[in-house]
mmCIF file of C-alpha atoms in Angstrom:
data_model
loop_
_atom_site.group_PDB
_atom_site.id
_atom_site.type_symbol
_atom_site.label_atom_id
_atom_site.label_comp_id
_atom_site.label_asym_id
_atom_site.label_seq_id
_atom_site.Cartn_x
_atom_site.Cartn_y
_atom_site.Cartn_z
ATOM 1 C CA UNK Q 19 8.768 23.005 85.042
ATOM 2 C CA UNK Q 20 9.788 25.855 82.495
ATOM 3 C CA UNK Q 21 13.042 24.308 82.408
ATOM 4 C CA UNK Q 22 11.810 20.848 81.197
ATOM 5 C CA UNK Q 23 9.700 22.689 78.185
ATOM 6 C CA UNK Q 24 12.852 24.559 77.117
ATOM 7 C CA UNK Q 25 14.523 21.547 76.898
ATOM 8 C CA UNK Q 26 11.788 19.644 75.003
ATOM 9 C CA UNK Q 27 11.843 22.538 72.925
ATOM 10 C CA UNK Q 28 15.238 22.389 72.231
ATOM 11 C CA UNK Q 29 15.049 18.738 71.452
ATOM 12 C CA UNK Q 30 12.540 19.116 68.980
ATOM 13 C CA UNK Q 31 13.929 21.906 67.076
ATOM 14 C CA UNK Q 32 17.059 20.134 66.789
ATOM 15 C CA UNK Q 33 14.920 16.484 65.194
ATOM 16 C CA UNK Q 34 13.360 18.776 62.682
ATOM 17 C CA UNK Q 35 16.753 20.287 61.358
ATOM 18 C CA UNK Q 36 18.190 16.804 61.131
ATOM 19 C CA UNK Q 37 15.191 15.387 59.429
ATOM 20 C CA UNK Q 38 15.470 18.777 57.093
ATOM 21 C CA UNK Q 39 18.998 17.889 56.295
ATOM 22 C CA UNK Q 40 18.186 15.044 54.450
ATOM 23 C CA UNK Q 41 17.580 14.957 50.826
ATOM 24 C CA UNK Q 42 14.087 14.541 49.609
ATOM 25 C CA UNK Q 43 13.337 12.165 47.156
ATOM 26 C CA UNK Q 44 10.742 13.460 44.507
ATOM 27 C CA UNK Q 45 10.676 9.984 42.675
ATOM 28 C CA UNK Q 46 10.491 7.185 45.305
ATOM 29 C CA UNK Q 47 10.737 3.494 44.000
ATOM 30 C CA UNK Q 48 8.160 1.305 44.634
ATOM 31 C CA UNK Q 49 10.338 -1.481 46.456
ATOM 32 C CA UNK Q 50 7.297 -3.827 47.127
ATOM 33 C CA UNK Q 51 7.295 -6.621 43.701
ATOM 34 C CA UNK Q 52 5.313 -9.084 43.847
ATOM 35 C CA UNK Q 53 7.595 -12.159 42.304
ATOM 36 C CA UNK Q 54 6.176 -15.386 41.111
ATOM 37 C CA UNK Q 55 7.254 -18.931 41.638
ATOM 38 C CA UNK Q 56 9.061 -20.984 38.710
ATOM 39 C CA UNK Q 57 9.669 -24.649 38.918
ATOM 40 C CA UNK Q 58 8.484 -28.308 38.858
ATOM 41 C CA UNK Q 59 5.116 -29.691 39.057
ATOM 42 C CA UNK Q 60 4.977 -33.576 39.315
ATOM 43 C CA UNK Q 61 1.695 -35.720 40.363
ATOM 44 C CA UNK Q 62 -0.136 -38.518 39.516
ATOM 45 C CA UNK Q 63 -3.366 -39.273 37.699
ATOM 46 C CA UNK Q 64 -6.142 -40.151 39.789
ATOM 47 C CA UNK Q 65 -8.582 -41.617 37.086
ATOM 48 C CA UNK Q 66 -6.625 -44.708 36.384
ATOM 49 C CA UNK Q 67 -6.429 -45.706 39.855
ATOM 50 C CA UNK Q 68 -9.968 -45.570 40.595
ATOM 51 C CA UNK Q 69 -10.497 -46.515 37.215
ATOM 52 C CA UNK Q 70 -8.411 -49.961 38.078
ATOM 53 C CA UNK Q 71 -10.172 -50.095 41.487
ATOM 54 C CA UNK Q 72 -13.292 -50.341 40.009
ATOM 55 C CA UNK Q 73 -12.744 -52.322 36.817
ATOM 56 C CA UNK Q 74 -11.297 -55.978 37.292
ATOM 57 C CA UNK Q 75 -10.216 -55.758 33.462
ATOM 58 C CA UNK Q 76 -8.217 -52.243 33.700
ATOM 59 C CA UNK Q 77 -4.887 -51.749 35.046
ATOM 60 C CA UNK Q 78 -3.360 -48.403 34.675
ATOM 61 C CA UNK Q 79 -0.970 -45.837 36.364
ATOM 62 C CA UNK Q 80 0.030 -42.496 35.204
ATOM 63 C CA UNK Q 81 2.667 -39.861 36.065
ATOM 64 C CA UNK Q 82 2.291 -36.311 35.407
ATOM 65 C CA UNK Q 83 5.096 -33.250 35.198
ATOM 66 C CA UNK Q 84 4.867 -29.582 34.082
ATOM 67 C CA UNK Q 85 7.852 -27.141 34.454
ATOM 68 C CA UNK Q 86 6.853 -23.056 34.347
ATOM 69 C CA UNK Q 87 9.019 -22.071 31.786
ATOM 70 C CA UNK Q 88 7.996 -18.624 31.158
ATOM 71 C CA UNK Q 89 5.122 -16.576 32.589
ATOM 72 C CA UNK Q 90 2.418 -18.672 30.896
ATOM 73 C CA UNK Q 91 4.280 -21.042 29.135
ATOM 74 C CA UNK Q 92 4.747 -24.844 30.705
ATOM 75 C CA UNK Q 93 6.803 -27.937 29.349
ATOM 76 C CA UNK Q 94 4.592 -30.697 30.008
ATOM 77 C CA UNK Q 95 4.688 -34.352 29.874
ATOM 78 C CA UNK Q 96 3.120 -37.711 30.892
ATOM 79 C CA UNK Q 97 4.363 -41.071 31.555
ATOM 80 C CA UNK Q 98 2.576 -44.344 32.328
ATOM 81 C CA UNK Q 99 1.557 -47.580 31.820
ATOM 82 C CA UNK Q 100 -1.832 -49.615 30.873
ATOM 83 C CA UNK Q 101 -3.608 -52.853 30.697
ATOM 84 C CA UNK Q 102 -6.810 -53.717 29.355
ATOM 85 C CA UNK Q 103 -8.915 -56.592 28.431
ATOM 86 C CA UNK Q 104 -11.848 -55.998 26.279
ATOM 87 C CA UNK Q 105 -14.827 -58.825 25.518
ATOM 88 C CA UNK Q 106 -16.082 -58.597 22.108
ATOM 89 C CA UNK Q 107 -18.877 -60.353 19.950
ATOM 90 C CA UNK Q 108 -16.546 -62.937 18.648
ATOM 91 C CA UNK Q 109 -13.490 -62.546 20.503
ATOM 92 C CA UNK Q 110 -11.194 -61.851 23.786
ATOM 93 C CA UNK Q 111 -7.966 -59.886 23.792
ATOM 94 C CA UNK Q 112 -6.084 -57.895 26.245
ATOM 95 C CA UNK Q 113 -3.215 -54.954 25.785
ATOM 96 C CA UNK Q 114 -0.680 -54.222 27.663
ATOM 97 C CA UNK Q 115 2.074 -51.571 27.120
ATOM 98 C CA UNK Q 116 3.762 -48.107 28.405
ATOM 99 C CA UNK Q 117 3.581 -44.481 26.994
ATOM 100 C CA UNK Q 118 4.946 -41.536 27.168
ATOM 101 C CA UNK Q 119 3.670 -37.877 25.733
ATOM 102 C CA UNK Q 120 5.479 -34.448 25.667
ATOM 103 C CA UNK Q 121 5.033 -31.081 24.702
ATOM 104 C CA UNK Q 122 3.647 -27.474 26.114
ATOM 105 C CA UNK Q 123 0.494 -25.828 28.175
ATOM 106 C CA UNK Q 124 -0.487 -22.476 27.586
ATOM 107 C CA UNK Q 125 -2.439 -20.668 30.330
ATOM 108 C CA UNK Q 126 -4.850 -18.477 29.048
ATOM 109 C CA UNK Q 127 -6.208 -17.823 32.634
ATOM 110 C CA UNK Q 128 -5.240 -13.955 34.317
ATOM 111 C CA UNK Q 129 -5.183 -14.670 37.796
ATOM 112 C CA UNK Q 130 -5.863 -12.232 40.686
ATOM 113 C CA UNK Q 131 -2.840 -10.995 42.533
ATOM 114 C CA UNK Q 132 -1.365 -13.948 44.588
ATOM 115 C CA UNK Q 133 -3.399 -16.511 42.637
ATOM 116 C CA UNK Q 134 -1.730 -19.696 40.480
ATOM 117 C CA UNK Q 135 -4.424 -21.514 38.865
ATOM 118 C CA UNK Q 136 -4.293 -22.377 35.237
ATOM 119 C CA UNK Q 137 -6.946 -22.628 32.244
ATOM 120 C CA UNK Q 138 -4.797 -24.092 29.734
ATOM 121 C CA UNK Q 139 -4.590 -25.344 25.895
ATOM 122 C CA UNK Q 140 -1.695 -27.269 24.953
ATOM 123 C CA UNK Q 141 -0.526 -30.265 22.738
ATOM 124 C CA UNK Q 142 1.577 -33.253 22.759
ATOM 125 C CA UNK Q 143 3.832 -35.717 20.479
ATOM 126 C CA UNK Q 144 3.068 -39.365 22.134
ATOM 127 C CA UNK Q 145 4.612 -42.646 21.706
ATOM 128 C CA UNK Q 146 3.201 -45.891 22.597
ATOM 129 C CA UNK Q 147 4.927 -49.533 22.449
ATOM 130 C CA UNK Q 148 2.413 -52.709 23.444
ATOM 131 C CA UNK Q 149 1.529 -56.161 22.890
ATOM 132 C CA UNK Q 150 -1.418 -57.584 22.280
ATOM 133 C CA UNK Q 151 -3.099 -60.907 22.830
ATOM 134 C CA UNK Q 152 -5.630 -62.468 21.634
ATOM 135 C CA UNK Q 153 -6.813 -64.959 24.361
ATOM 136 C CA UNK Q 154 -10.056 -66.815 22.246
ATOM 137 C CA UNK Q 155 -12.456 -66.468 19.274
ATOM 138 C CA UNK Q 156 -15.491 -67.834 17.579
ATOM 139 C CA UNK Q 157 -15.951 -67.741 13.513
ATOM 140 C CA UNK Q 158 -18.548 -65.679 12.181
ATOM 141 C CA UNK Q 159 -20.519 -67.940 10.441
ATOM 142 C CA UNK Q 160 -23.960 -67.241 8.484
ATOM 143 C CA UNK Q 161 -25.269 -70.754 8.350
ATOM 144 C CA UNK Q 162 -26.414 -71.018 12.132
ATOM 145 C CA UNK Q 163 -27.612 -74.501 11.154
ATOM 146 C CA UNK Q 164 -25.535 -76.007 13.533
ATOM 147 C CA UNK Q 165 -24.988 -73.558 15.742
ATOM 148 C CA UNK Q 166 -28.129 -71.670 16.266
ATOM 149 C CA UNK Q 167 -27.538 -69.825 19.322
ATOM 150 C CA UNK Q 168 -23.676 -68.891 19.188
ATOM 151 C CA UNK Q 169 -21.036 -68.681 17.139
ATOM 152 C CA UNK Q 170 -18.710 -71.975 16.468
ATOM 153 C CA UNK Q 171 -15.612 -72.109 18.739
ATOM 154 C CA UNK Q 172 -12.230 -71.028 17.178
ATOM 155 C CA UNK Q 173 -9.850 -71.187 19.560
ATOM 156 C CA UNK Q 174 -9.174 -70.990 23.413
ATOM 157 C CA UNK Q 175 -5.246 -70.980 23.003
ATOM 158 C CA UNK Q 176 -4.142 -67.559 23.314
ATOM 159 C CA UNK Q 177 -1.944 -65.758 20.773
ATOM 160 C CA UNK Q 178 0.061 -63.003 21.232
ATOM 161 C CA UNK Q 179 1.228 -60.126 18.968
ATOM 162 C CA UNK Q 180 4.240 -58.547 20.246
ATOM 163 C CA UNK Q 181 6.681 -55.542 18.946
ATOM 164 C CA UNK Q 182 3.894 -53.145 18.691
ATOM 165 C CA UNK Q 183 4.155 -49.077 18.494
ATOM 166 C CA UNK Q 184 1.561 -46.206 17.474
ATOM 167 C CA UNK Q 185 2.524 -42.481 17.904
ATOM 168 C CA UNK Q 186 -0.103 -40.145 17.754
ATOM 169 C CA UNK Q 187 -0.651 -35.731 18.119
ATOM 170 C CA UNK Q 188 -2.768 -35.213 20.882
ATOM 171 C CA UNK Q 189 -4.847 -32.098 21.711
ATOM 172 C CA UNK Q 190 -5.142 -30.929 25.023
ATOM 173 C CA UNK Q 191 -7.538 -28.662 27.121
ATOM 174 C CA UNK Q 192 -7.478 -28.646 31.157
ATOM 175 C CA UNK Q 193 -7.443 -26.753 34.082
ATOM 176 C CA UNK Q 194 -5.182 -26.650 37.306
ATOM 177 C CA UNK Q 195 -6.430 -25.629 40.672
ATOM 178 C CA UNK Q 196 -4.528 -24.825 43.784
ATOM 179 C CA UNK Q 197 -6.120 -26.734 46.230
ATOM 180 C CA UNK Q 198 -3.368 -26.204 49.181
ATOM 181 C CA UNK Q 199 -0.146 -24.236 49.487
ATOM 182 C CA UNK Q 200 1.492 -25.805 46.468
ATOM 183 C CA UNK Q 201 -1.131 -28.739 45.994
ATOM 184 C CA UNK Q 202 -3.105 -28.602 42.956
ATOM 185 C CA UNK Q 203 -5.842 -30.896 41.205
ATOM 186 C CA UNK Q 204 -7.095 -30.892 37.570
ATOM 187 C CA UNK Q 205 -8.494 -32.010 34.866
ATOM 188 C CA UNK Q 206 -7.583 -32.476 31.402
ATOM 189 C CA UNK Q 207 -9.425 -33.707 27.751
ATOM 190 C CA UNK Q 208 -7.583 -35.031 25.074
ATOM 191 C CA UNK Q 209 -7.997 -35.528 21.460
ATOM 192 C CA UNK Q 210 -5.603 -37.522 19.651
ATOM 193 C CA UNK Q 211 -4.905 -38.298 16.233
ATOM 194 C CA UNK Q 212 -2.896 -41.478 15.143
ATOM 195 C CA UNK Q 213 -0.151 -40.449 12.558
ATOM 196 C CA UNK Q 214 2.138 -43.832 12.523
ATOM 197 C CA UNK Q 215 1.108 -47.277 13.514
ATOM 198 C CA UNK Q 216 3.485 -50.631 12.973
ATOM 199 C CA UNK Q 217 1.538 -54.104 13.036
ATOM 200 C CA UNK Q 218 2.535 -56.451 10.792
ATOM 201 C CA UNK Q 219 0.097 -58.882 11.514
ATOM 202 C CA UNK Q 220 -2.753 -56.165 11.041
ATOM 203 C CA UNK Q 221 -4.601 -58.623 8.953
ATOM 204 C CA UNK Q 222 -4.973 -60.712 11.590
ATOM 205 C CA UNK Q 223 -5.597 -58.651 14.684
ATOM 206 C CA UNK Q 224 -5.680 -55.167 14.376
ATOM 207 C CA UNK Q 225 -4.684 -52.529 16.915
ATOM 208 C CA UNK Q 226 -7.991 -51.924 18.628
ATOM 209 C CA UNK Q 227 -6.489 -50.528 21.757
ATOM 210 C CA UNK Q 228 -3.835 -48.553 22.401
ATOM 211 C CA UNK Q 229 -2.254 -47.303 25.807
ATOM 212 C CA UNK Q 230 -2.717 -43.962 26.334
ATOM 213 C CA UNK Q 231 -4.502 -43.380 23.730
ATOM 214 C CA UNK Q 232 -7.539 -45.131 24.179
ATOM 215 C CA UNK Q 233 -10.007 -47.227 21.878
ATOM 216 C CA UNK Q 234 -9.345 -47.138 18.448
ATOM 217 C CA UNK Q 235 -12.251 -47.795 16.001
ATOM 218 C CA UNK Q 236 -11.846 -49.052 12.184
ATOM 219 C CA UNK Q 237 -12.972 -46.186 9.994
ATOM 220 C CA UNK Q 238 -11.369 -43.323 12.434
ATOM 221 C CA UNK Q 239 -7.744 -42.147 13.725
ATOM 222 C CA UNK Q 240 -9.201 -39.957 16.187
ATOM 223 C CA UNK Q 241 -9.467 -40.923 19.862
ATOM 224 C CA UNK Q 242 -10.561 -39.357 22.934
ATOM 225 C CA UNK Q 243 -9.121 -39.649 26.428
ATOM 226 C CA UNK Q 244 -8.984 -37.896 29.673
ATOM 227 C CA UNK Q 245 -7.461 -37.338 33.068
ATOM 228 C CA UNK Q 246 -7.704 -36.074 36.802
ATOM 229 C CA UNK Q 247 -4.548 -35.257 38.223
ATOM 230 C CA UNK Q 248 -3.371 -34.239 41.690
ATOM 231 C CA UNK Q 249 0.324 -32.768 41.891
ATOM 232 C CA UNK Q 250 2.595 -30.949 44.151
ATOM 233 C CA UNK Q 251 4.727 -27.630 42.753
ATOM 234 C CA UNK Q 252 8.227 -27.510 44.095
ATOM 235 C CA UNK Q 253 8.887 -24.037 43.962
ATOM 236 C CA UNK Q 254 12.997 -23.328 42.471
ATOM 237 C CA UNK Q 255 13.147 -19.834 41.995
ATOM 238 C CA UNK Q 256 10.996 -16.763 41.812
ATOM 239 C CA UNK Q 257 10.970 -13.542 39.649
ATOM 240 C CA UNK Q 258 9.359 -10.723 38.730
ATOM 241 C CA UNK Q 259 6.480 -10.552 36.230
ATOM 242 C CA UNK Q 260 6.944 -8.733 33.151
ATOM 243 C CA UNK Q 261 4.275 -5.589 33.004
ATOM 244 C CA UNK Q 262 3.452 -4.656 29.545
ATOM 245 C CA UNK Q 263 3.607 -0.990 29.498
ATOM 246 C CA UNK Q 264 0.445 0.703 27.807
ATOM 247 C CA UNK Q 265 0.538 3.663 25.593
ATOM 248 C CA UNK Q 266 -1.942 6.024 25.819
ATOM 249 C CA UNK Q 267 -3.054 8.003 22.948
ATOM 250 C CA UNK Q 268 -4.701 11.319 23.076
ATOM 251 C CA UNK Q 269 -7.807 12.450 21.947
ATOM 252 C CA UNK Q 270 -7.304 15.851 21.047
ATOM 253 C CA UNK Q 271 -6.012 16.580 17.811
ATOM 254 C CA UNK Q 272 -2.830 17.904 17.620
ATOM 255 C CA UNK Q 273 -1.940 20.735 14.941
ATOM 256 C CA UNK Q 274 0.947 20.763 12.812
ATOM 257 C CA UNK Q 275 4.894 21.247 14.706
ATOM 258 C CA UNK Q 276 5.635 24.945 15.816
ATOM 259 C CA UNK Q 277 8.168 26.414 13.498
ATOM 260 C CA UNK Q 278 11.519 26.804 15.383
ATOM 261 C CA UNK Q 279 12.893 30.744 16.449
ATOM 262 C CA UNK Q 280 15.838 31.896 15.203
ATOM 263 C CA UNK Q 281 18.359 33.088 17.561
#
């Protein structure tokens, strides 16, 4: 039994000496660093699909995409197509066309460790090409003697106005929340301002609805839109966040520098 304890003691002494022979690192480095994913997000706008299912006079589909460029800056785009039929007091018309929106989103939400949610503000430059079809119309007449209940019929023959386009700027405020791993749901509100619109027959039939922009009023170039999206984030690479160094200022007053001693 004594021989067993002597051998165990020698083994412990040897292990201790071997351990102490290794240099001690007085400034150990943190080898654990959190890296965030960068890549492409791709999805669809659910609001246009739901609206098309509930409204027989509307059809629409939009693809949404963004690419994480920096820690809080995203390149963003929307591409879509819409068709809308509207009944007004004197006329019925259908607008159909395509649009594209390009811009950026700036995330303003400070995530907790491991979170990847967004509350962002952004901007878009948008362009749309479309056609208007005047399906039927009636004449506005103040003399209602011959038609006391309705206005006089104008025409039921569809008249098409092709080759129309519009360009506008769009401010965006929205959010994206990670519902499942890499699966996001989002919502945004958009305020648009038309900067140019091409319509050679404006006096005959103006642009009253623009795909991607929404309703156009007679006395304003502003429009409001929205979307509800579901998208999938495809991670392409990872990199560490840039940590901002804090400069600590001493609250104690510092006196003048001491004079150098003579050698």
